[in-house]
Coordinates of C-alpha atoms in Angstrom, one line a residue:
Chain A
M255 CA -3.4 -26.8 36.7
S256 CA -0.9 -29.7 37.4
E257 CA 0.9 -31.0 34.4
S258 CA 0.5 -34.5 33.0
S259 CA 3.2 -37.1 33.3
L260 CA 3.4 -37.0 29.5
D261 CA 4.3 -33.3 29.5
R262 CA 6.9 -33.9 32.2
T263 CA 8.4 -36.9 30.2
S264 CA 8.5 -34.8 27.1
R265 CA 10.4 -32.0 28.9
A266 CA 12.8 -34.4 30.5
L267 CA 13.6 -36.0 27.2
D268 CA 14.4 -32.5 25.8
L269 CA 16.4 -31.5 28.9
I270 CA 18.9 -34.3 28.6
P271 CA 20.4 -33.4 25.2
F272 CA 20.1 -29.7 25.9
V273 CA 22.1 -29.9 29.1
T274 CA 24.6 -32.4 27.6
N275 CA 25.4 -29.9 24.9
N276 CA 25.1 -26.8 27.1
P277 CA 26.7 -27.5 30.4
G278 CA 26.8 -24.8 33.1
F279 CA 23.3 -23.4 33.0
S280 CA 21.8 -22.8 36.4
I281 CA 18.4 -24.3 37.4
A282 CA 16.8 -20.9 37.1
E283 CA 18.1 -20.4 33.6
L284 CA 16.9 -23.8 32.6
A285 CA 13.5 -23.1 34.0
E286 CA 13.3 -19.9 31.9
R287 CA 14.5 -21.7 28.8
F288 CA 12.0 -24.5 29.3
D289 CA 9.1 -22.3 30.3
S290 CA 8.9 -24.0 33.7
T291 CA 9.6 -23.3 37.3
P292 CA 13.0 -23.9 39.1
S293 CA 11.4 -26.4 41.5
Q294 CA 9.9 -28.3 38.6
I295 CA 13.2 -28.4 36.7
F296 CA 15.0 -29.5 39.9
K297 CA 12.5 -32.4 40.3
D298 CA 12.9 -33.4 36.6
L299 CA 16.7 -33.5 37.1
E300 CA 16.4 -35.5 40.3
M301 CA 14.2 -37.9 38.5
L302 CA 16.7 -38.3 35.7
F303 CA 19.3 -39.3 38.2
M304 CA 17.3 -42.5 38.6
C305 CA 17.0 -43.2 34.9
G306 CA 19.2 -45.3 32.7
L307 CA 19.8 -48.4 30.7
P308 CA 18.7 -51.8 31.9
G309 CA 21.0 -53.0 34.6
Y310 CA 20.9 -49.6 36.3
S311 CA 24.4 -49.7 37.7
H312 CA 26.3 -46.5 38.1
L313 CA 27.8 -47.1 34.7
E314 CA 24.4 -47.4 33.1
L315 CA 22.6 -44.5 34.8
I316 CA 22.5 -40.9 33.4
D317 CA 25.4 -39.2 35.0
M318 CA 25.0 -35.6 36.0
E319 CA 26.4 -32.8 38.2
L320 CA 23.6 -30.9 39.9
S321 CA 23.6 -27.8 42.0
D322 CA 21.4 -24.7 42.0
D323 CA 23.8 -22.7 39.9
Y324 CA 25.5 -25.4 37.8
V325 CA 23.9 -28.4 35.9
A326 CA 25.9 -30.6 33.6
I327 CA 25.3 -34.1 32.2
N328 CA 28.5 -36.1 31.8
N329 CA 26.9 -39.2 30.4
P330 CA 23.5 -39.0 28.8
Q331 CA 23.7 -42.7 27.8
N332 CA 21.7 -43.1 24.5
L333 CA 19.7 -39.8 24.9
D334 CA 22.5 -37.5 23.7
L335 CA 20.4 -36.3 20.7
P336 CA 17.0 -34.6 20.9
R337 CA 13.9 -36.2 19.5
K338 CA 13.1 -35.5 15.8
F339 CA 11.1 -32.4 15.2
S340 CA 7.4 -32.9 15.6
F341 CA 4.8 -31.8 13.0
Q342 CA 3.7 -28.9 15.2
E343 CA 7.3 -27.7 15.7
I344 CA 7.9 -27.7 11.9
A345 CA 4.5 -26.0 11.3
S346 CA 5.2 -23.4 13.9
L347 CA 8.6 -22.4 12.3
T348 CA 7.4 -22.8 8.7
L349 CA 4.3 -20.6 9.2
G350 CA 6.3 -18.1 11.2
L351 CA 8.8 -17.8 8.3
Q352 CA 5.8 -17.5 5.9
A353 CA 4.7 -14.5 8.0
L354 CA 8.2 -12.9 7.7
L355 CA 8.4 -13.3 3.9
P356 CA 6.2 -10.4 2.8
I357 CA 8.0 -8.0 5.0
A358 CA 11.6 -9.0 4.0
Q359 CA 12.6 -6.2 1.7
N360 CA 16.2 -7.4 1.2
P361 CA 16.2 -10.1 -1.5
E362 CA 19.0 -12.0 0.2
I363 CA 16.9 -12.3 3.4
A364 CA 13.8 -13.3 1.4
K365 CA 15.8 -16.0 -0.4
R366 CA 17.2 -17.2 2.9
I367 CA 13.6 -17.4 4.4
T368 CA 12.4 -19.4 1.4
D369 CA 15.4 -21.7 1.6
L370 CA 14.8 -22.4 5.4
M371 CA 11.1 -23.1 4.6
T372 CA 12.1 -25.7 2.0
R373 CA 14.6 -27.3 4.4
L374 CA 12.0 -27.5 7.1
I375 CA 9.2 -28.9 4.8
A376 CA 11.7 -31.6 3.7
M377 CA 11.9 -32.7 7.3
V378 CA 8.1 -33.4 7.4
A379 CA 7.1 -37.0 6.8
E380 CA 5.8 -37.3 3.2
G381 CA 2.3 -38.2 4.4
E382 CA 2.1 -35.1 6.5
R383 CA 3.2 -32.5 3.9
T384 CA -0.3 -32.0 2.5
Q385 CA -1.5 -31.5 6.1
L386 CA 1.0 -28.6 6.3
E387 CA -0.6 -27.0 3.2
L388 CA -3.9 -26.7 5.1
F389 CA -2.5 -23.8 7.2
S390 CA -1.5 -20.5 5.8
V391 CA -0.5 -17.0 7.0
Q392 CA -1.3 -13.8 5.2
S393 CA 0.9 -11.1 6.8
E394 CA 1.1 -8.5 4.1
V395 CA 1.8 -5.1 5.5
L396 CA 1.3 -1.8 3.9
K397 CA 4.8 -0.8 2.8
G398 CA 5.8 2.8 3.5
E399 CA 8.1 5.1 1.6
W400 CA 10.5 5.4 4.6
D401 CA 10.6 1.8 5.8
E402 CA 14.3 1.2 4.9
V403 CA 15.4 4.6 6.3
I404 CA 13.7 3.8 9.6
A405 CA 15.2 0.2 9.7
T406 CA 18.7 1.6 9.1
A407 CA 18.3 4.2 11.8
A408 CA 17.2 1.6 14.3
L409 CA 20.2 -0.6 13.4
R410 CA 22.6 2.3 13.6
K411 CA 20.9 3.7 16.7
I412 CA 20.7 7.2 15.1
A413 CA 17.9 9.8 15.1
L414 CA 15.5 10.7 12.4
S415 CA 13.6 13.9 11.7
I416 CA 10.1 13.0 10.6
D417 CA 6.9 14.7 9.5
Y418 CA 4.1 12.8 11.1
L419 CA 0.4 12.8 10.6
S420 CA -1.2 12.2 13.9
A421 CA -4.6 10.7 13.6
R422 CA -5.2 11.2 17.3
T423 CA -4.8 15.0 17.3
D424 CA -5.5 15.5 13.5
S425 CA -2.2 17.4 13.1
L426 CA 1.0 17.3 11.1
T427 CA 4.1 17.7 13.2
T428 CA 7.8 17.6 12.7
R429 CA 9.7 15.8 15.4
T430 CA 13.0 14.0 16.1
I431 CA 12.7 10.3 17.0
F432 CA 15.1 7.6 18.0
P433 CA 13.7 4.4 16.5
E434 CA 14.0 1.3 18.8
F435 CA 12.3 -1.5 16.8
T436 CA 9.7 -2.0 14.1
Y437 CA 6.7 -4.3 14.3
G438 CA 3.8 -5.3 12.1
S439 CA 0.2 -5.4 13.3
R440 CA -2.9 -5.9 11.3
G441 CA -1.6 -4.8 8.0
F442 CA 0.5 -1.9 9.2
L443 CA 4.1 -1.4 10.2
Y444 CA 4.8 0.6 13.3
T445 CA 8.0 1.8 14.9
K446 CA 8.4 2.2 18.6
A447 CA 10.7 5.2 19.1
L448 CA 11.7 7.8 21.7
C449 CA 10.1 11.0 20.6
T450 CA 11.9 14.2 21.6
L451 CA 8.8 16.3 21.1
S452 CA 6.9 14.5 23.8
G453 CA 9.9 13.1 25.7
E454 CA 8.1 9.7 25.7
M455 CA 8.3 6.4 23.9
R456 CA 5.7 6.5 21.2
H457 CA 4.4 4.2 18.4
F458 CA 4.5 5.6 14.8
R459 CA 2.6 4.1 12.0
H460 CA 4.8 4.0 8.9
D461 CA 2.2 5.1 6.3
R462 CA 1.6 8.3 8.4
I463 CA 5.3 9.3 8.2
I464 CA 5.4 11.5 5.2
R465 CA 9.1 12.5 5.4
A466 CA 12.1 11.0 7.2
Q467 CA 15.7 12.2 7.3
E468 CA 18.7 10.9 9.2
M469 CA 20.0 13.0 12.0
P470 CA 23.3 11.3 12.9
D471 CA 24.4 14.1 15.1
A472 CA 21.3 14.3 17.3
I473 CA 21.9 13.4 20.9
R474 CA 19.5 11.0 22.6
P475 CA 17.9 12.6 25.7
T476 CA 18.8 10.8 28.9
Q477 CA 15.5 11.6 30.6
I478 CA 12.5 9.7 29.4
Q479 CA 9.2 10.9 30.8
D480 CA 6.8 8.4 32.4
S481 CA 4.2 8.0 29.7
T482 CA 1.6 6.5 32.0
E483 CA -1.6 8.4 31.2
K484 CA -4.5 8.6 33.6
V485 CA -6.7 5.6 32.9
E486 CA -10.3 6.3 32.2
T487 CA -13.1 3.8 32.5
V488 CA -15.9 4.2 29.9
R489 CA -19.0 2.1 29.7
A490 CA -20.8 1.8 26.3
I491 CA -23.4 -0.2 24.5
L492 CA -22.6 -1.2 20.9
S493 CA -24.6 -3.0 18.3
R494 CA -23.3 -6.5 17.5
R495 CA -22.1 -5.2 14.2
N496 CA -19.2 -3.8 16.2
L497 CA -18.0 -7.1 17.5
F498 CA -14.9 -6.6 15.4
F499 CA -13.9 -3.5 17.4
I500 CA -13.7 -5.2 20.7
E501 CA -11.9 -8.2 19.0
T502 CA -9.4 -5.9 17.5
H503 CA -8.6 -4.0 20.7
P504 CA -8.7 -6.6 23.4
T505 CA -6.2 -4.7 25.6
I506 CA -8.6 -1.9 26.3
V507 CA -11.6 -4.1 27.0
A508 CA -12.0 -4.6 30.8
S509 CA -15.2 -6.5 30.5
Q510 CA -17.9 -7.4 27.9
V511 CA -21.3 -9.0 27.9
I512 CA -22.6 -10.0 24.5
T513 CA -26.4 -10.4 24.4
K514 CA -28.7 -11.2 21.5
D515 CA -28.6 -7.7 20.0
Q516 CA -25.9 -5.8 21.7
I517 CA -22.5 -5.7 23.4
E518 CA -22.2 -4.0 26.8
V519 CA -18.6 -3.2 27.1
T520 CA -16.3 -1.4 29.6
F521 CA -13.2 0.2 28.2
E522 CA -10.2 1.1 30.3
L523 CA -7.6 3.3 28.6
G524 CA -5.6 6.4 28.8
D525 CA -6.1 7.8 25.3
R526 CA -9.5 9.5 25.6
E527 CA -9.3 11.3 22.3
W528 CA -8.6 8.1 20.4
L529 CA -11.7 6.4 22.0
L530 CA -13.9 9.4 21.2
R531 CA -12.9 9.3 17.6
S532 CA -13.1 5.5 17.3
L533 CA -16.6 5.3 18.8
S534 CA -17.9 8.0 16.6
S535 CA -16.7 6.2 13.5
L536 CA -18.3 2.9 14.4
P537 CA -21.4 1.8 12.5
G538 CA -24.8 1.3 14.0
R539 CA -25.8 2.0 17.6
V540 CA -23.1 3.3 19.9
E541 CA -24.3 4.6 23.2
V542 CA -21.9 5.9 25.8
V543 CA -23.4 5.1 29.2
E544 CA -20.8 6.7 31.5
P545 CA -18.9 8.7 32.7
R546 CA -21.1 11.7 32.0
A547 CA -18.3 14.0 30.8
F548 CA -17.2 11.4 28.2
R549 CA -20.8 10.9 27.1
E550 CA -21.2 14.7 26.7
A551 CA -17.9 15.0 24.7
Y552 CA -19.1 12.1 22.4
H553 CA -22.5 13.8 21.8
A554 CA -20.8 17.2 21.2
R555 CA -18.6 15.6 18.6
L556 CA -21.5 14.1 16.8
D557 CA -23.6 17.3 17.1
A558 CA -20.7 19.2 15.5
I559 CA -20.6 16.9 12.5
L560 CA -24.4 17.2 12.1
A561 CA -24.2 21.0 12.3
L562 CA -22.2 21.0 9.1
Y563 CA -25.1 19.5 7.2
R564 CA -27.9 21.8 8.5
Chain B
M257 CA 3.0 -33.8 40.2
S258 CA 2.1 -36.8 42.3
T259 CA 4.6 -39.5 43.2
T260 CA 2.7 -41.8 40.9
G261 CA 3.0 -39.3 38.0
S262 CA 6.7 -38.9 38.7
Q263 CA 7.2 -42.7 38.8
K264 CA 5.3 -43.0 35.5
S265 CA 7.6 -40.4 33.8
E266 CA 10.7 -42.2 35.2
R267 CA 9.3 -45.5 33.8
L268 CA 8.6 -43.9 30.4
I269 CA 12.1 -42.6 30.1
N270 CA 13.6 -46.0 31.2
L271 CA 11.4 -47.7 28.6
T272 CA 12.5 -45.3 25.9
M273 CA 16.1 -45.9 26.7
A274 CA 15.7 -49.7 26.7
L275 CA 13.8 -49.8 23.4
L276 CA 16.4 -47.4 21.9
A277 CA 19.3 -49.5 23.1
S278 CA 18.0 -52.8 21.9
R279 CA 19.4 -54.1 18.6
G280 CA 16.6 -56.6 18.3
F281 CA 12.9 -56.6 19.3
L282 CA 12.2 -56.8 23.0
S283 CA 9.3 -59.0 24.0
K284 CA 7.0 -57.8 26.7
T285 CA 8.3 -60.5 29.0
Q286 CA 11.8 -59.2 28.5
I287 CA 10.7 -55.6 29.0
F288 CA 9.0 -56.5 32.4
E289 CA 12.2 -58.3 33.4
I290 CA 14.7 -55.6 32.6
V291 CA 13.0 -52.2 32.6
A292 CA 12.6 -50.6 36.0
G293 CA 9.2 -49.6 37.1
Y294 CA 7.0 -52.5 36.0
S295 CA 5.5 -54.3 39.0
G296 CA 2.3 -56.1 40.2
S297 CA 0.4 -58.9 38.6
A298 CA 0.9 -60.0 35.0
E299 CA -2.4 -58.3 34.1
T300 CA -1.3 -55.0 35.8
K301 CA 2.0 -55.0 34.0
E302 CA 0.3 -55.7 30.7
R303 CA -2.1 -52.7 31.2
M304 CA 0.8 -50.4 32.3
F305 CA 2.8 -51.3 29.2
E306 CA -0.1 -50.8 26.8
R307 CA -0.7 -47.3 28.3
D308 CA 3.1 -46.5 28.2
K309 CA 3.3 -47.6 24.5
N310 CA 0.4 -45.3 23.6
D311 CA 2.0 -42.4 25.6
L312 CA 5.3 -42.8 23.8
R313 CA 3.6 -42.8 20.5
D314 CA 1.7 -39.6 21.6
L315 CA 5.2 -38.1 22.2
G316 CA 5.9 -38.8 18.5
L317 CA 8.2 -41.8 19.1
E318 CA 8.0 -44.5 16.4
I319 CA 7.7 -47.9 18.2
E320 CA 8.3 -50.7 15.8
V321 CA 6.6 -54.0 16.3
G322 CA 8.2 -57.2 15.0
T323 CA 9.7 -60.5 16.0
E324 CA 13.1 -61.9 16.0
D325 CA 12.1 -65.3 14.7
P326 CA 9.7 -65.3 11.7
L327 CA 8.7 -68.9 12.5
F328 CA 7.4 -67.9 16.0
E329 CA 5.4 -64.8 15.4
D330 CA 3.1 -65.3 18.4
E331 CA 5.0 -63.0 20.8
A332 CA 5.5 -59.5 19.3
G333 CA 8.6 -57.6 20.2
Y334 CA 9.2 -53.8 20.3
R335 CA 12.1 -51.4 19.6
I336 CA 12.8 -47.8 18.7
K337 CA 15.2 -47.3 15.9
P338 CA 17.8 -44.6 16.8
S339 CA 17.5 -43.2 13.3
S340 CA 13.7 -42.7 13.7
Y341 CA 14.2 -41.2 17.2
A342 CA 17.0 -38.7 17.0
F343 CA 17.2 -35.4 15.2
Q344 CA 20.4 -35.2 13.3
P345 CA 21.8 -31.8 12.4
E346 CA 22.2 -32.9 8.8
E347 CA 18.4 -33.0 8.4
I348 CA 18.2 -29.3 8.4
G349 CA 21.8 -28.6 7.2
A350 CA 24.2 -25.9 8.2
L351 CA 22.7 -22.9 9.9
D352 CA 24.5 -19.6 10.2
P353 CA 23.7 -16.7 12.6
L354 CA 21.3 -15.2 10.0
D355 CA 19.4 -18.4 9.7
I356 CA 19.2 -18.7 13.5
S357 CA 17.9 -15.1 13.7
L358 CA 15.2 -15.8 11.2
L359 CA 14.1 -19.0 12.9
S360 CA 14.0 -17.2 16.2
L361 CA 11.9 -14.5 14.7
A362 CA 9.6 -17.2 13.2
A363 CA 9.2 -18.9 16.6
A364 CA 8.5 -15.5 18.3
H365 CA 5.7 -14.8 15.9
W366 CA 3.1 -16.8 17.8
Q367 CA 0.8 -15.9 20.6
N368 CA -1.2 -19.2 20.5
T369 CA 0.0 -21.7 23.1
L370 CA 0.4 -24.6 20.7
F371 CA 2.6 -22.8 18.2
S372 CA 4.6 -20.7 20.7
R373 CA 5.4 -23.8 22.7
S374 CA 6.3 -25.8 19.6
G375 CA 8.4 -23.0 18.2
Q376 CA 10.4 -22.6 21.4
S377 CA 10.9 -26.4 21.7
A378 CA 12.1 -26.6 18.1
L379 CA 14.7 -23.9 18.9
R380 CA 15.9 -25.8 22.0
K381 CA 16.3 -28.9 19.9
L382 CA 18.6 -26.9 17.6
E383 CA 20.5 -25.6 20.6
S384 CA 21.0 -29.2 21.7
V385 CA 22.9 -30.2 18.6
L386 CA 24.6 -27.0 17.4
P387 CA 27.3 -25.1 19.0
L388 CA 26.1 -22.0 20.9
L389 CA 23.7 -20.3 18.6
E390 CA 24.7 -16.9 17.5
T391 CA 22.2 -14.5 16.0
E392 CA 22.6 -11.6 13.6
S393 CA 20.9 -8.3 14.0
L394 CA 18.2 -8.0 11.4
S395 CA 16.4 -5.0 10.1
L396 CA 13.2 -7.1 9.8
P397 CA 10.2 -5.9 11.7
L398 CA 8.9 -8.1 14.5
I399 CA 5.5 -9.3 13.4
S400 CA 3.5 -9.9 16.5
Q401 CA 0.1 -9.7 14.9
E402 CA -1.6 -12.7 16.2
V403 CA -4.6 -12.2 18.6
P404 CA -4.3 -14.9 21.3
E405 CA -7.0 -17.6 20.6
S406 CA -8.0 -20.3 23.0
R407 CA -9.8 -22.4 20.4
F408 CA -6.8 -22.7 18.1
E409 CA -5.6 -26.0 19.5
S410 CA -9.0 -27.8 19.3
I411 CA -9.6 -26.7 15.7
W412 CA -6.0 -27.5 14.7
S413 CA -6.7 -31.1 16.0
A414 CA -10.0 -31.2 14.2
I415 CA -8.4 -30.3 10.9
N416 CA -5.6 -32.8 11.3
S417 CA -8.0 -35.6 12.3
G418 CA -10.4 -34.8 9.5
G419 CA -13.5 -34.8 11.7
I420 CA -16.7 -32.7 11.4
I421 CA -17.2 -30.1 14.1
S422 CA -20.1 -28.1 15.4
F423 CA -20.1 -24.9 17.4
T424 CA -22.1 -21.8 18.3
Y425 CA -20.9 -18.9 16.1
R426 CA -21.2 -15.4 17.4
A427 CA -21.5 -13.0 14.5
G428 CA -24.4 -10.6 13.9
K429 CA -26.4 -13.1 15.9
D430 CA -25.7 -16.5 17.5
S431 CA -26.1 -19.5 15.3
R432 CA -25.3 -23.2 15.6
R433 CA -23.0 -24.4 12.8
R434 CA -21.9 -27.8 11.7
V435 CA -19.0 -27.8 9.4
E436 CA -16.3 -29.8 7.7
P437 CA -13.0 -28.0 8.5
L438 CA -10.8 -27.5 5.4
R439 CA -8.1 -25.0 6.2
M440 CA -7.0 -22.4 8.7
T441 CA -5.5 -19.1 7.8
L442 CA -4.1 -16.2 9.7
S443 CA -5.0 -12.8 8.4
E444 CA -4.6 -9.4 9.9
G445 CA -4.0 -10.9 13.3
F446 CA -7.0 -13.3 13.4
W447 CA -7.1 -17.0 12.7
Y448 CA -9.9 -18.0 10.4
L449 CA -11.3 -21.5 9.8
I450 CA -12.3 -22.2 6.2
A451 CA -14.9 -24.9 6.3
F452 CA -17.7 -26.5 4.3
D453 CA -20.9 -25.5 6.1
L454 CA -23.1 -28.6 6.0
E455 CA -26.3 -26.6 6.5
V456 CA -25.8 -23.9 3.7
K457 CA -23.8 -26.4 1.6
D458 CA -21.1 -24.0 0.7
V459 CA -17.6 -22.9 1.9
R460 CA -17.6 -20.3 4.6
R461 CA -15.0 -18.4 6.6
F462 CA -15.3 -18.4 10.4
K463 CA -13.3 -16.1 12.7
L464 CA -11.9 -18.4 15.4
I465 CA -12.4 -15.8 18.1
R466 CA -16.2 -15.9 17.4
I467 CA -16.4 -19.7 17.8
G468 CA -18.0 -20.6 21.1
E469 CA -16.5 -22.7 23.9
D470 CA -19.2 -25.4 23.1
L471 CA -17.1 -26.7 20.2
E472 CA -17.8 -30.4 19.6
I473 CA -15.7 -32.7 17.4
E474 CA -17.5 -35.6 15.7
S475 CA -14.4 -37.6 15.2
S476 CA -16.2 -40.7 13.9
L477 CA -17.1 -38.9 10.7
K478 CA -14.4 -38.6 8.1
K479 CA -14.5 -35.9 5.5
E480 CA -14.5 -37.0 1.9
R481 CA -14.7 -33.7 0.2
E482 CA -11.8 -32.9 -2.1
F483 CA -10.6 -29.3 -2.2
D484 CA -8.0 -27.3 -3.9
G485 CA -7.1 -23.7 -4.9
W486 CA -10.7 -22.6 -5.3
I487 CA -11.0 -22.3 -1.6
S488 CA -8.7 -19.3 -1.7
D489 CA -11.6 -17.3 -3.3
A490 CA -13.5 -17.9 0.0
I491 CA -10.7 -16.4 2.1
T492 CA -10.0 -13.3 0.1
E493 CA -12.0 -10.3 1.1
D494 CA -14.9 -9.7 -1.2
I495 CA -14.6 -6.1 -2.4
D496 CA -17.0 -5.5 -5.2
P497 CA -15.9 -2.7 -7.6
A498 CA -19.6 -1.9 -8.1
H499 CA -19.7 -0.7 -4.5
A500 CA -16.8 1.7 -4.8
I501 CA -17.7 5.3 -4.3
D502 CA -16.0 8.4 -5.7
A503 CA -16.6 11.1 -3.1
V504 CA -16.1 14.8 -3.1
I505 CA -15.4 16.1 0.4
L506 CA -14.6 19.5 1.8
L507 CA -11.7 19.5 4.2
R508 CA -11.0 22.3 6.7
V509 CA -7.6 23.9 5.9
G510 CA -4.9 22.5 8.0
R511 CA -7.1 19.6 9.3
A512 CA -8.3 16.1 8.3
H513 CA -4.8 14.9 7.6
E514 CA -5.7 11.3 7.2
L515 CA -8.2 12.1 4.4
R516 CA -5.8 14.5 2.8
H517 CA -3.2 11.7 2.7
I518 CA -5.4 9.5 0.5
S519 CA -7.1 12.2 -1.7
M520 CA -6.6 14.5 -4.6
I521 CA -6.7 18.0 -3.1
E522 CA -7.6 21.3 -4.6
A523 CA -7.7 24.6 -2.8
K524 CA -11.3 26.1 -2.6
D525 CA -11.2 29.1 -0.3
S526 CA -9.3 30.3 2.8
D527 CA -11.2 27.9 5.1
W528 CA -11.7 24.8 3.0
D529 CA -10.0 22.6 0.5
Q530 CA -11.8 20.2 -1.9
A531 CA -10.8 16.5 -1.8
T532 CA -11.7 13.7 -4.3
T533 CA -11.3 10.2 -3.0
R534 CA -12.4 6.7 -4.0
F535 CA -13.7 4.4 -1.2
D536 CA -14.2 0.7 -1.5
S537 CA -17.7 1.0 0.2
E538 CA -20.1 3.4 1.7
D539 CA -19.2 2.0 5.2
E540 CA -15.6 2.9 4.6
L541 CA -16.5 6.4 3.5
F542 CA -18.7 7.0 6.6
E543 CA -16.0 5.8 9.0
A544 CA -13.5 8.1 7.4
L545 CA -15.9 11.1 7.6
A546 CA -16.8 10.4 11.2
S547 CA -13.2 10.0 12.1
A548 CA -12.4 13.4 10.7
G549 CA -15.2 14.9 12.8
S550 CA -16.1 18.5 12.1
S551 CA -13.2 18.9 9.7
A552 CA -14.8 17.2 6.8
I553 CA -18.1 17.7 4.9
L554 CA -19.3 15.3 2.3
I555 CA -20.5 17.1 -0.8
S556 CA -21.2 14.2 -3.2
P557 CA -22.7 11.7 -3.9
I558 CA -25.8 13.4 -2.6
E559 CA -27.5 10.1 -1.7
S560 CA -24.5 9.1 0.5
R561 CA -24.5 12.6 2.1
N562 CA -28.2 12.1 3.2
K563 CA -27.4 8.6 4.4
F564 CA -24.4 9.8 6.4
V565 CA -26.6 12.4 8.2
S566 CA -29.0 9.5 9.2
W567 CA -25.9 7.3 10.1
I568 CA -24.7 9.9 12.6
G569 CA -28.2 10.7 13.8
E570 CA -28.7 7.0 14.7
K571 CA -26.0 7.3 17.2
L572 CA -27.6 10.3 18.9
N573 CA -31.1 8.9 19.1
V574 CA -30.3 6.2 21.5

């Protein structure tokens, strides 16, 4: 879709002070920074060559140096400062900080977040402050006993020995991991780490880690296996009560058709065991249509549960 | 971008610069004389200027209207005060590398187009006034919990404009809803609209992802309803303690680790342990049991045990 002249004007007004204060960026770097294309940024800058103060002599035009790998503005005229923050810009940062607050365990960082929020809110026009209160973020995550140990290991780039409850295989294993970073998702904290047991990058949910111990002398393996699993396509029919399931896992849903009573869905994923377990614990009607082998495994799992009650 | 579009952007920037540079108010006649890009008949120039003025206001610029001579108020003049245009670093105060890291994390939080674009443009504005921004390594998790949502921007506008909206809502079944939007909240990755439902005459919570593409904004109607903290009751999950269930479950030795993790465990025999666990609802109990597969047997409550057998059977009798 082509962009509007307003979008382009907005970007150009932001480009001038940015380039003035940060000379030396290439066109490609500016394009990345401004979420645009190099050809578009080049056109913007070419246009700005023609802009200036009334009179439009060489002394009144915006003066810049422009080549593919070097852009500088020597005289921005009266556009040397960016426009004031918009309401959306302040809302984006304030609500983003609000999301960080519940996970900040260090009181100094929590205080800093609150302070930044106060400073940003003070920048909102008085009449718009109540508008800002109409939006809120609830980002509480389940805190785990080992969150700080994991965070420290990630910062120091050292290994941890952990005891981990795997829901996928219903097993308790001890493994050495090299934490990369921690992220929150839907109420839980996860750490992406190199697992020496599997030789792959894996995601570990913090509340399933029941012991963690620093291993400063462990040596990080140089070889990481390709964790690409064979992708399986599974077609299923779910009752509409299970809408939440496809909403919560959009990355595995290849297609979906929602009709009056049911959802016809095609999943594409590598983790077959996870899908079997997930489908069997969904409420209401859950029919696996194909492939046959998956359908049989699903029925065998449910039959095994029922056999316990006969 | 067409040549016309490019010319329009060029004219808008020239107009901004002229209005910013002027100490007094510039009349339209003066603007047409001195600002590059205005051409054609008087009527054409007039129309162009009116559109340009609205466009600059849409970009958030405050265009003041006034006149130089109070005795001759018939021709209005225009200007942009530099103080209302430019972001001054003093407005936010000093920022150290830790502050910048926190702001960057806050901006990176968003998946919705409106907030992710706005967050990044705010950071670029900071980079335009501050020396090269340094960041500090943080041990804070990256919260990327937001599910991308195409309707966010329309509903955001509806809330800010105060209009009534109607849409098809896809929950257990499709239904047409007409509501007064009150708030939006992000919870566990999903945006929710808290709104007064004009049909049921009560506050309801709507998951944005379930709101249909047929969203209509009745902008002519203004909401008059006052609201305050009581709305928060509507957005908290309703867990009724009366529905809580104390379950006794047998767990196969060495298996069902998730259930073990949340239960009181007693050894029973060489094959089974006995777990006692409280669940918020029967649904939660059944999901946990089914997830544990053949490694868990529900012993009590007996009514729930019978219902669980039917619950599993329902899946097989398709």
